[in-house]
């Protein structure tokens, strides 16, 4: 479904991603792990069209898309749930969800999709008329995920979904990600919570200073000595 081919990404004159290649197959949960500043969020921004690679290609669902604008990628079925949620804080929960369903097919199925989101996140239904900026951190993360689902994506990408949440809420968010995968969606996760992420992932890639240095199954990397020493403190 997603094929990243030898991309190189710069901020101005500074190169931050070097010759990165990986793929995500339909129906998988694939994780990209690494330390803070390794370039994980940069890769997601490149996939979703916010940044343009200076070299290489991004292929989504068979089409070369790295020159497309972000709104076109949403129409093609790619959703990006960004780090720090990026909600419309002066709009209600309900209005934020509606903002996720502006593309044609998603708009037609908005009511049905919203019910699915409310089933996943009953608290959002309880707070449908509440301003997003007044929600707790965990509720805001639920809303950010819900807004991403409203576009009815083929592939949904999560950037640090557990950031700033309590351990109980982290478990809840990862349980929701598993449910999303069980609904037939393909999922990509960028995370620093390595243990939870690898436990949820079918496959994973390790990014260090802008380069992929390891890959394997989630379980295999969870038991890898380098990963344990570098990211799990074991």
Short mmCIF file of C-alpha atoms in Angstrom, two decimals:
data_model
loop_
_atom_site.label_atom_id
_atom_site.label_comp_id
_atom_site.label_asym_id
_atom_site.label_seq_id
_atom_site.Cartn_x
_atom_site.Cartn_y
_atom_site.Cartn_z
CA UNK A 1 0.00 0.00 0.00
CA UNK A 2 2.86 2.40 0.83
CA UNK A 3 6.32 2.21 -0.70
CA UNK A 4 9.02 4.69 0.31
CA UNK A 5 11.88 4.61 -2.18
CA UNK A 6 15.27 6.12 -1.32
CA UNK A 7 13.92 9.44 -0.05
CA UNK A 8 16.21 12.26 1.05
CA UNK A 9 14.72 15.21 2.92
CA UNK A 10 16.19 18.59 3.84
CA UNK A 11 15.23 21.50 6.06
CA UNK A 12 16.76 24.32 4.06
CA UNK A 13 20.36 23.30 3.43
CA UNK A 14 20.41 20.74 6.27
CA UNK A 15 19.81 17.13 5.30
CA UNK A 16 17.82 15.17 7.91
CA UNK A 17 16.78 11.99 6.04
CA UNK A 18 19.30 9.90 4.07
CA UNK A 19 18.28 7.32 1.44
CA UNK A 20 15.36 5.89 3.46
CA UNK A 21 13.34 3.02 1.98
CA UNK A 22 10.58 0.92 3.54
CA UNK A 23 7.11 -0.37 2.80
CA UNK A 24 3.75 -0.89 4.48
CA UNK A 25 1.49 -3.67 3.22
CA UNK A 26 -2.28 -3.60 3.27
CA UNK A 27 -3.77 -4.61 6.63
CA UNK A 28 -0.50 -4.30 8.58
CA UNK A 29 0.46 -2.30 11.63
CA UNK A 30 3.96 -1.00 10.90
CA UNK A 31 6.01 1.00 13.40
CA UNK A 32 8.85 3.46 12.93
CA UNK A 33 10.82 3.76 16.15
CA UNK A 34 13.83 5.77 17.19
CA UNK A 35 15.12 8.40 19.57
CA UNK A 36 13.82 11.95 19.70
CA UNK A 37 15.25 13.87 16.72
CA UNK A 38 15.93 10.76 14.62
CA UNK A 39 13.65 12.04 11.84
CA UNK A 40 10.49 9.99 12.44
CA UNK A 41 8.04 12.90 12.26
CA UNK A 42 9.87 14.28 9.22
CA UNK A 43 9.20 11.04 7.38
CA UNK A 44 5.48 11.19 8.20
CA UNK A 45 5.31 14.81 7.03
CA UNK A 46 7.00 13.75 3.80
CA UNK A 47 4.55 10.91 3.25
CA UNK A 48 1.57 13.20 3.85
CA UNK A 49 2.87 15.90 1.47
CA UNK A 50 3.74 18.58 4.03
CA UNK A 51 7.42 18.22 3.10
CA UNK A 52 8.77 17.35 -0.35
CA UNK A 53 11.75 14.99 -0.74
CA UNK A 54 14.72 16.24 -2.76
CA UNK A 55 15.31 12.70 -3.97
CA UNK A 56 13.38 9.44 -4.06
CA UNK A 57 9.69 8.61 -4.35
CA UNK A 58 6.62 8.10 -2.20
CA UNK A 59 4.23 5.58 -3.76
CA UNK A 60 0.77 5.19 -2.20
CA UNK A 61 -1.74 2.63 -3.42
CA UNK A 62 0.16 2.27 -6.69
CA UNK A 63 0.48 6.00 -7.47
CA UNK A 64 3.54 8.25 -7.13
CA UNK A 65 2.32 10.94 -4.73
CA UNK A 66 5.26 12.89 -3.32
CA UNK A 67 4.51 15.90 -5.53
CA UNK A 68 0.84 15.98 -4.54
CA UNK A 69 -0.60 18.52 -2.12
CA UNK A 70 -1.73 17.17 1.30
CA UNK A 71 -5.45 17.64 0.62
CA UNK A 72 -5.14 15.48 -2.50
CA UNK A 73 -3.59 12.70 -0.42
CA UNK A 74 -6.53 12.80 1.98
CA UNK A 75 -8.80 12.28 -1.03
CA UNK A 76 -6.68 9.27 -2.02
CA UNK A 77 -7.19 7.70 1.42
CA UNK A 78 -4.18 8.77 3.49
CA UNK A 79 -4.75 10.23 6.97
CA UNK A 80 -2.14 11.74 9.30
CA UNK A 81 -2.87 12.14 13.02
CA UNK A 82 -0.13 14.62 13.96
CA UNK A 83 1.95 14.95 17.08
CA UNK A 84 0.41 17.33 19.66
CA UNK A 85 -3.08 16.63 18.22
CA UNK A 86 -3.49 19.95 16.33
CA UNK A 87 -7.20 20.23 17.11
CA UNK A 88 -9.45 23.19 16.38
CA UNK A 89 -9.58 24.13 20.05
CA UNK A 90 -12.39 26.71 19.76
CA UNK A 91 -14.64 24.27 17.93
CA UNK A 92 -16.73 21.52 19.52
CA UNK A 93 -15.92 17.82 19.47
CA UNK A 94 -18.67 17.35 16.90
CA UNK A 95 -17.33 20.14 14.68
CA UNK A 96 -13.78 18.78 14.86
CA UNK A 97 -15.03 15.40 13.69
CA UNK A 98 -16.95 17.01 10.83
CA UNK A 99 -13.72 18.72 9.71
CA UNK A 100 -12.24 15.27 9.14
CA UNK A 101 -14.97 14.34 6.65
CA UNK A 102 -14.71 16.97 3.94
CA UNK A 103 -13.69 14.74 1.01
CA UNK A 104 -16.47 13.46 -1.23
CA UNK A 105 -17.00 9.86 -0.17
CA UNK A 106 -16.26 10.59 3.48
CA UNK A 107 -18.75 13.44 3.48
CA UNK A 108 -21.50 11.15 2.16
CA UNK A 109 -20.83 8.63 4.95
CA UNK A 110 -20.17 11.18 7.70
CA UNK A 111 -23.04 10.18 10.00
CA UNK A 112 -22.20 6.47 9.75
CA UNK A 113 -18.49 7.06 10.35
CA UNK A 114 -19.21 9.32 13.31
CA UNK A 115 -21.22 6.55 14.95
CA UNK A 116 -18.23 4.23 14.50
CA UNK A 117 -15.98 6.83 16.14
CA UNK A 118 -18.43 7.22 19.03
CA UNK A 119 -18.47 3.44 19.51
CA UNK A 120 -14.67 3.46 19.73
CA UNK A 121 -14.66 6.53 21.99
CA UNK A 122 -17.87 6.76 24.07
CA UNK A 123 -16.42 9.74 25.96
CA UNK A 124 -16.42 11.77 22.76
CA UNK A 125 -20.13 11.14 22.33
CA UNK A 126 -20.72 12.35 25.90
CA UNK A 127 -18.75 15.52 25.11
CA UNK A 128 -19.96 16.10 21.55
CA UNK A 129 -20.91 19.76 22.21
CA UNK A 130 -17.90 20.54 24.41
CA UNK A 131 -15.09 22.76 23.08
CA UNK A 132 -12.06 20.69 22.10
CA UNK A 133 -9.70 22.98 24.02
CA UNK A 134 -11.42 22.12 27.31
CA UNK A 135 -10.94 18.35 26.98
CA UNK A 136 -8.33 16.42 28.96
CA UNK A 137 -5.13 15.34 27.21
CA UNK A 138 -6.41 11.80 26.74
CA UNK A 139 -9.74 13.00 25.37
CA UNK A 140 -7.96 15.33 22.95
CA UNK A 141 -5.90 12.42 21.65
CA UNK A 142 -9.08 10.39 21.17
CA UNK A 143 -10.58 13.30 19.23
CA UNK A 144 -7.47 13.63 17.04
CA UNK A 145 -7.70 9.92 16.19
CA UNK A 146 -11.44 10.19 15.62
CA UNK A 147 -10.97 13.14 13.27
CA UNK A 148 -8.44 11.11 11.28
CA UNK A 149 -10.88 8.20 11.02
CA UNK A 150 -13.62 10.49 9.73
CA UNK A 151 -11.88 10.67 6.34
CA UNK A 152 -12.37 6.89 6.02
CA UNK A 153 -8.68 6.34 5.20
CA UNK A 154 -7.06 3.31 3.66
CA UNK A 155 -3.91 4.11 5.66
CA UNK A 156 -3.84 6.07 8.90
CA UNK A 157 -0.55 7.33 10.36
CA UNK A 158 -0.11 8.16 14.04
CA UNK A 159 2.65 10.48 15.25
CA UNK A 160 3.41 9.93 18.96
CA UNK A 161 -0.17 8.99 19.96
CA UNK A 162 0.86 8.25 23.56
CA UNK A 163 2.74 11.53 24.13
CA UNK A 164 1.94 13.06 27.53
CA UNK A 165 -0.63 10.43 28.51
CA UNK A 166 -0.85 8.39 31.72
CA UNK A 167 0.04 4.67 31.52
CA UNK A 168 -3.66 3.72 31.70
CA UNK A 169 -4.54 6.00 28.79
CA UNK A 170 -1.53 4.78 26.80
CA UNK A 171 -2.86 1.23 27.06
CA UNK A 172 -6.29 2.44 26.00
CA UNK A 173 -4.91 4.25 22.94
CA UNK A 174 -2.96 1.17 21.83
CA UNK A 175 -6.06 -1.01 22.31
CA UNK A 176 -7.94 1.40 20.04
CA UNK A 177 -5.18 1.14 17.42
CA UNK A 178 -5.59 -2.65 17.46
CA UNK A 179 -9.35 -2.24 16.98
CA UNK A 180 -8.76 0.11 14.05
CA UNK A 181 -6.54 -2.49 12.43
CA UNK A 182 -9.23 -5.13 13.05
CA UNK A 183 -11.66 -2.88 11.13
CA UNK A 184 -9.46 -3.48 8.08
CA UNK A 185 -7.42 -0.28 8.07
CA UNK A 186 -3.68 -0.19 7.52
CA UNK A 187 -1.79 1.57 10.32
CA UNK A 188 1.61 3.21 10.62
CA UNK A 189 2.85 4.36 14.03
CA UNK A 190 5.72 6.67 14.90
CA UNK A 191 6.46 6.38 18.61
CA UNK A 192 9.04 6.70 21.38
CA UNK A 193 7.07 4.28 23.58
CA UNK A 194 8.99 1.40 22.04
CA UNK A 195 7.74 -1.50 24.16
CA UNK A 196 4.03 -0.83 23.58
CA UNK A 197 4.58 -0.04 19.92
CA UNK A 198 6.55 -3.16 19.06
CA UNK A 199 4.03 -5.29 20.95
CA UNK A 200 1.28 -3.89 18.69
CA UNK A 201 3.21 -3.92 15.39
CA UNK A 202 3.43 -6.64 12.77
CA UNK A 203 6.69 -5.16 11.50
CA UNK A 204 8.93 -2.26 12.50
CA UNK A 205 11.84 -0.16 11.29
CA UNK A 206 14.46 1.48 13.51
CA UNK A 207 15.51 4.99 12.50
CA UNK A 208 18.75 6.51 13.80
CA UNK A 209 19.99 9.96 12.73
CA UNK A 210 17.88 9.94 9.59
CA UNK A 211 18.74 6.43 8.40
CA UNK A 212 16.99 3.05 8.68
CA UNK A 213 19.42 0.84 10.60
CA UNK A 214 17.27 -2.20 11.42
CA UNK A 215 13.98 -3.83 10.50
CA UNK A 216 12.03 -6.92 11.46
CA UNK A 217 8.87 -8.19 13.06
CA UNK A 218 7.58 -6.35 16.10
CA UNK A 219 8.23 -9.38 18.28
CA UNK A 220 11.68 -9.94 16.82
CA UNK A 221 12.81 -6.37 17.47
CA UNK A 222 11.28 -6.43 20.94
CA UNK A 223 13.68 -9.27 21.74
CA UNK A 224 16.68 -7.81 19.91
CA UNK A 225 19.64 -7.00 22.17
CA UNK A 226 20.46 -3.69 20.43
CA UNK A 227 16.86 -2.50 20.70
CA UNK A 228 16.69 -3.58 24.34
CA UNK A 229 19.87 -1.71 25.19
CA UNK A 230 19.14 1.42 23.15
CA UNK A 231 15.40 1.88 23.71
CA UNK A 232 14.17 -0.34 26.53
CA UNK A 233 16.90 0.24 29.10
CA UNK A 234 17.56 -3.51 29.41
#
